[in-house]
Amino acid sequence: MDFVRPDPDDLLKAVQHRTDHRGRLKIFLGASAGVGKTFAMLSEAHEQLKRGTDIVGGYVETHQRQETRALLEGLELIPLKGIYYKGSTINEVDVPAIIERSPQIVIIDELAHTNTPGSIHAKRWQDINDILDAGINVFTAVNIQHLESLNDVVAQVSGIRVQETIPDSFFDQADEIELIDLPPAELQKRLKEGKVYIPERVEHALEGFFKTSNLTALREIALRRTADSVDAEMQRLRTQEGTRGTWATKERIIVCVAPNQLGTRVVRAAARLAASSHAELIALTVESDRQTSRGHSEHEHAREALEIAEGLGIEVVNLHGHDIVAEIVAFATRRNCTLIVVGKPIRPRWREILFGSVVDELVRRSGDIDVHVITARPEETNRTVASRSTQPPITIYGAIIALSTVSLATLVSFTMFRTFGLANVAMLYVLGVVVSATKLNRTESASLSLVSVVTFNFCFVEPRFSFAVSDARYLFLFGVMVTVGLVISTLTDRLRSQLKSSSERERRTASLYALSRQLAQGKGKREVARSAVQEISSVFDGDAAVFLVDDGQLTILIPSDTQFEKLSNELAVARWVADHGEPAGLGTATLPGSSALSIPLRGSESVIGVLCFKPRETVDRIPQPQFLETFANGLGLALERTILAKQSNDARIDAESEKLRSTLLSSISHDLRTPLTSITGAASSLMQGHGDVTELSATIFSESVRLNHQIQNLLDMTRLQAGNVEIKRTWQSPQELISGALEKCKLALEDRVVTVNIASQSALFEADGLLVEKALINLIENAGRFTRSGDSITIKVFSEIGRVIFLISDSGPGIPADALGKLFKPGFRTDTGGFGLGLAIVEAIVKLHGGRVNATNAPEGGAMFRLEFPLPEKQPEVPVG
């Protein structure tokens, strides 16, 4: 066995699940109930106990079987957690207790069990997943019918659809799967002995689910599923160890599809071969410069063969490379394939000697892998040879280059013939062929070689100026010259094809990169779709449109330039694609009469739209449809990203709005309840004739003003948030705004000491006077609320470059450090009573004017609020009187 250095990426994938300290999962798999899964699991537990392993039982279902219950002796059991549901208590796995106990292995039976509502997870496999994440190994058991992917198959076989399932992704994560197998006859015998069900249910079970045909089918499904898991583990180990050879542990066939008439027949033959041997089948095609000479019809046959393979559900793989055989053998070795099926056209022997045979070379280099060759029929060979005989024509440009080359070589040869000799003259003609091959096609280069030999013979070989040859040795020289010319022309043509193929691949890569970059930068679905349409139209030379599926309706997201998608037949094709999720239209087997190709835009779960593309020229098939589908896949994922982003943003806004609404209600209820309580108490005392009438009346009045102020704040906040406030900008004087605000705050300020300091020259600014005055009132009243009698409040106004600034500070307790960043949030409250809506309204008003506001604690103590309003470039200066 040969070994190679493992690929680092493959190694990383192979050992990744072991580097995260996750526990190991062992699944005991059975074809049906009663095969002895739990018994085998507990027997393994006792073997582990004998080895000194710390193993406990998290949940064991014995089904009242005496032999199974006996195995519980000596095994520590973690108490189950009782969950009250619909009048009764149901026991479930206690995941926190198991994690806290932290054994080496825990046994948890009934993997597909659905947990009782109120549990942490809905399914038991999710509980097990948490335990594995905690680094604890798990033994569990399940029947094959509980696998999600086999649900329909089992229902078809048994007539019973299982409701409790586990995802295949979790099953495939198992580090070890042990199949507990029991022949149907022995299982039915156990059933009759009452070891599976109670006697009253035995006859019904034998006539239903436990029929021999059902058990046999389920047993085969379980065996195959286990074999698949073992094969996947074997592939992982081969990758990890770098094994190069093929291990024939499972039949896996590769069918090679080449651009010839044999493609469809080879695919069908391989499909029959795979079906008869129950083998996995892969259709492989290798794009190479060696195939560039093939005609368009032959490439169409290859494409048709691949479409047939896809229709049969065969995996299709496309590779690129110069050495076709090396690519096939490397892929077959990597996928551990046991057989390669290939078609071989019948060709003349001389062609195989000169140009080689891919089939013969594949047989020689296949190593341990068998090769099955399907030979072409005579009629297929004739068509193939006929299609290949079409060589590039001789163009006028090529003829001119060839004649010029021969003429120049002949003229130079006449001048040097007698000095340098006949052999060197021959090299001049060869040099001309080599240089001209870079400009000519293969047919022109071959013609130039023949013309050069004939001219050389006529002009310089004795007897000169005749086509006769006096010495037979010159015939060898002629043959060498022609051969060298043909080889040079063939190699040059092949190099040109390689460059063309490389340029095409580079163009594809660059296009995909440009599209992915544009899709990543797009913010909205229209911008994303428009970028994709522009790139697709440019790359494929056509017109494109994008439909979006919205609540089952198909709407045009980005129209095409020619509006072709609005035609009734194109709309019908797009609707079919959206409903079925398969391409249709031009070049497909579905609705081929359409002038455009419609491709589904798939998201992670469903079809979210349709891409329609119409080529500018009338063609039967769009070239490189797989490449176009790649663009469509990228567009689909990008559109889904924008849609999900919008949904996430809408949900976030709704959540924030709901949170804000709750906060506002909580804040306002507090702020409204306080004055209402004072008013109610004062009014009640007046009605009962208690207290000083003047004092009580003053209380009612002041609290009514306060209540009115709170309600007005609420209304203002609602209007500001709804965006219904229109700013009426006029020239405003800071002095007049301060004076008006202080006049309306007399009651709130009472005997506070207010100092107003306005700069000698105060700039006028454009603003809505009522709104700015309201902001100042809220700040001044806020300062009055947080200061005591005799405390000072200072108001300063001054101008800086491009702005006018209001500073309002007080000598109160200041702002708590943890509240500095939250003051302007609606409804924010501190432990001392909060700031309600007032500051939120101040911030909203200032931002409406393009300004900004912030709050800090003054160095000498107390709070200080800074309001900044922008100044226009030109404004009059007004002296303060």
PDB file of N, CA, C and O in Angstrom, residues 739-763:
ATOM      1  N   SER A 739     -35.100  84.814  28.330  1.00  0.00           N
ATOM      2  CA  SER A 739     -36.071  85.588  29.101  1.00  0.00           C
ATOM      3  C   SER A 739     -37.439  84.921  29.089  1.00  0.00           C
ATOM      4  O   SER A 739     -38.116  84.815  30.129  1.00  0.00           O
ATOM      5  N   GLY A 740     -37.885  84.476  27.918  1.00  0.00           N
ATOM      6  CA  GLY A 740     -39.182  83.804  27.830  1.00  0.00           C
ATOM      7  C   GLY A 740     -39.222  82.527  28.632  1.00  0.00           C
ATOM      8  O   GLY A 740     -40.219  82.218  29.285  1.00  0.00           O
ATOM      9  N   ALA A 741     -38.144  81.770  28.603  1.00  0.00           N
ATOM     10  CA  ALA A 741     -38.119  80.511  29.351  1.00  0.00           C
ATOM     11  C   ALA A 741     -38.133  80.760  30.851  1.00  0.00           C
ATOM     12  O   ALA A 741     -38.839  80.063  31.598  1.00  0.00           O
ATOM     13  N   LEU A 742     -37.375  81.744  31.302  1.00  0.00           N
ATOM     14  CA  LEU A 742     -37.355  82.029  32.741  1.00  0.00           C
ATOM     15  C   LEU A 742     -38.710  82.515  33.218  1.00  0.00           C
ATOM     16  O   LEU A 742     -39.135  82.209  34.348  1.00  0.00           O
ATOM     17  N   GLU A 743     -39.412  83.286  32.386  1.00  0.00           N
ATOM     18  CA  GLU A 743     -40.729  83.786  32.767  1.00  0.00           C
ATOM     19  C   GLU A 743     -41.693  82.635  33.001  1.00  0.00           C
ATOM     20  O   GLU A 743     -42.522  82.682  33.926  1.00  0.00           O
ATOM     21  N   LYS A 744     -41.586  81.591  32.180  1.00  0.00           N
ATOM     22  CA  LYS A 744     -42.505  80.465  32.305  1.00  0.00           C
ATOM     23  C   LYS A 744     -42.049  79.456  33.356  1.00  0.00           C
ATOM     24  O   LYS A 744     -42.779  78.496  33.633  1.00  0.00           O
ATOM     25  N   CYS A 745     -40.890  79.663  33.939  1.00  0.00           N
ATOM     26  CA  CYS A 745     -40.386  78.725  34.938  1.00  0.00           C
ATOM     27  C   CYS A 745     -40.389  79.319  36.345  1.00  0.00           C
ATOM     28  O   CYS A 745     -39.718  78.781  37.242  1.00  0.00           O
ATOM     29  N   LYS A 746     -41.077  80.449  36.531  1.00  0.00           N
ATOM     30  CA  LYS A 746     -41.055  81.117  37.839  1.00  0.00           C
ATOM     31  C   LYS A 746     -41.523  80.184  38.935  1.00  0.00           C
ATOM     32  O   LYS A 746     -40.934  80.113  40.017  1.00  0.00           O
ATOM     33  N   LEU A 747     -42.586  79.481  38.696  1.00  0.00           N
ATOM     34  CA  LEU A 747     -43.145  78.601  39.723  1.00  0.00           C
ATOM     35  C   LEU A 747     -42.173  77.478  40.079  1.00  0.00           C
ATOM     36  O   LEU A 747     -42.047  77.093  41.246  1.00  0.00           O
ATOM     37  N   ALA A 748     -41.478  76.954  39.070  1.00  0.00           N
ATOM     38  CA  ALA A 748     -40.556  75.842  39.323  1.00  0.00           C
ATOM     39  C   ALA A 748     -39.280  76.312  40.012  1.00  0.00           C
ATOM     40  O   ALA A 748     -38.679  75.581  40.797  1.00  0.00           O
ATOM     41  N   LEU A 749     -38.887  77.574  39.757  1.00  0.00           N
ATOM     42  CA  LEU A 749     -37.630  78.062  40.318  1.00  0.00           C
ATOM     43  C   LEU A 749     -37.802  78.598  41.733  1.00  0.00           C
ATOM     44  O   LEU A 749     -36.868  78.522  42.542  1.00  0.00           O
ATOM     45  N   GLU A 750     -38.968  79.172  42.057  1.00  0.00           N
ATOM     46  CA  GLU A 750     -39.254  79.753  43.362  1.00  0.00           C
ATOM     47  C   GLU A 750     -38.104  80.666  43.801  1.00  0.00           C
ATOM     48  O   GLU A 750     -37.840  81.676  43.158  1.00  0.00           O
ATOM     49  N   ASP A 751     -37.391  80.297  44.899  1.00  0.00           N
ATOM     50  CA  ASP A 751     -36.360  81.198  45.423  1.00  0.00           C
ATOM     51  C   ASP A 751     -34.947  80.728  45.082  1.00  0.00           C
ATOM     52  O   ASP A 751     -34.007  80.992  45.812  1.00  0.00           O
ATOM     53  N   ARG A 752     -34.796  79.986  43.929  1.00  0.00           N
ATOM     54  CA  ARG A 752     -33.442  79.646  43.482  1.00  0.00           C
ATOM     55  C   ARG A 752     -32.764  80.908  42.955  1.00  0.00           C
ATOM     56  O   ARG A 752     -33.411  81.819  42.442  1.00  0.00           O
ATOM     57  N   VAL A 753     -31.452  80.958  43.073  1.00  0.00           N
ATOM     58  CA  VAL A 753     -30.678  82.099  42.588  1.00  0.00           C
ATOM     59  C   VAL A 753     -30.258  81.800  41.149  1.00  0.00           C
ATOM     60  O   VAL A 753     -29.443  80.911  40.896  1.00  0.00           O
ATOM     61  N   VAL A 754     -30.820  82.523  40.182  1.00  0.00           N
ATOM     62  CA  VAL A 754     -30.555  82.300  38.766  1.00  0.00           C
ATOM     63  C   VAL A 754     -29.627  83.392  38.250  1.00  0.00           C
ATOM     64  O   VAL A 754     -29.929  84.588  38.397  1.00  0.00           O
ATOM     65  N   THR A 755     -28.516  82.998  37.668  1.00  0.00           N
ATOM     66  CA  THR A 755     -27.550  83.934  37.085  1.00  0.00           C
ATOM     67  C   THR A 755     -27.494  83.716  35.580  1.00  0.00           C
ATOM     68  O   THR A 755     -27.282  82.581  35.114  1.00  0.00           O
ATOM     69  N   VAL A 756     -27.725  84.797  34.833  1.00  0.00           N
ATOM     70  CA  VAL A 756     -27.704  84.718  33.372  1.00  0.00           C
ATOM     71  C   VAL A 756     -26.485  85.484  32.865  1.00  0.00           C
ATOM     72  O   VAL A 756     -26.300  86.656  33.205  1.00  0.00           O
ATOM     73  N   ASN A 757     -25.662  84.829  32.079  1.00  0.00           N
ATOM     74  CA  ASN A 757     -24.438  85.434  31.558  1.00  0.00           C
ATOM     75  C   ASN A 757     -24.432  85.268  30.048  1.00  0.00           C
ATOM     76  O   ASN A 757     -24.156  84.184  29.533  1.00  0.00           O
ATOM     77  N   ILE A 758     -24.762  86.356  29.309  1.00  0.00           N
ATOM     78  CA  ILE A 758     -24.811  86.331  27.850  1.00  0.00           C
ATOM     79  C   ILE A 758     -23.674  87.176  27.330  1.00  0.00           C
ATOM     80  O   ILE A 758     -23.442  88.291  27.812  1.00  0.00           O
ATOM     81  N   ALA A 759     -22.933  86.668  26.353  1.00  0.00           N
ATOM     82  CA  ALA A 759     -21.765  87.370  25.818  1.00  0.00           C
ATOM     83  C   ALA A 759     -22.160  88.740  25.299  1.00  0.00           C
ATOM     84  O   ALA A 759     -23.303  88.975  24.885  1.00  0.00           O
ATOM     85  N   SER A 760     -21.178  89.666  25.333  1.00  0.00           N
ATOM     86  CA  SER A 760     -21.463  91.038  24.920  1.00  0.00           C
ATOM     87  C   SER A 760     -21.986  91.109  23.501  1.00  0.00           C
ATOM     88  O   SER A 760     -22.812  91.951  23.168  1.00  0.00           O
ATOM     89  N   GLN A 761     -21.489  90.284  22.660  1.00  0.00           N
ATOM     90  CA  GLN A 761     -21.995  90.218  21.298  1.00  0.00           C
ATOM     91  C   GLN A 761     -22.549  88.805  21.090  1.00  0.00           C
ATOM     92  O   GLN A 761     -21.815  87.829  21.045  1.00  0.00           O
ATOM     93  N   SER A 762     -23.836  88.691  20.997  1.00  0.00           N
ATOM     94  CA  SER A 762     -24.496  87.390  20.864  1.00  0.00           C
ATOM     95  C   SER A 762     -25.040  87.242  19.456  1.00  0.00           C
ATOM     96  O   SER A 762     -25.775  88.105  18.973  1.00  0.00           O
ATOM     97  N   ALA A 763     -24.680  86.145  18.774  1.00  0.00           N
ATOM     98  CA  ALA A 763     -25.084  85.935  17.387  1.00  0.00           C
ATOM     99  C   ALA A 763     -26.520  85.452  17.314  1.00  0.00           C
ATOM    100  O   ALA A 763     -26.963  84.627  18.114  1.00  0.00           O
TER     101      ALA A 763
END
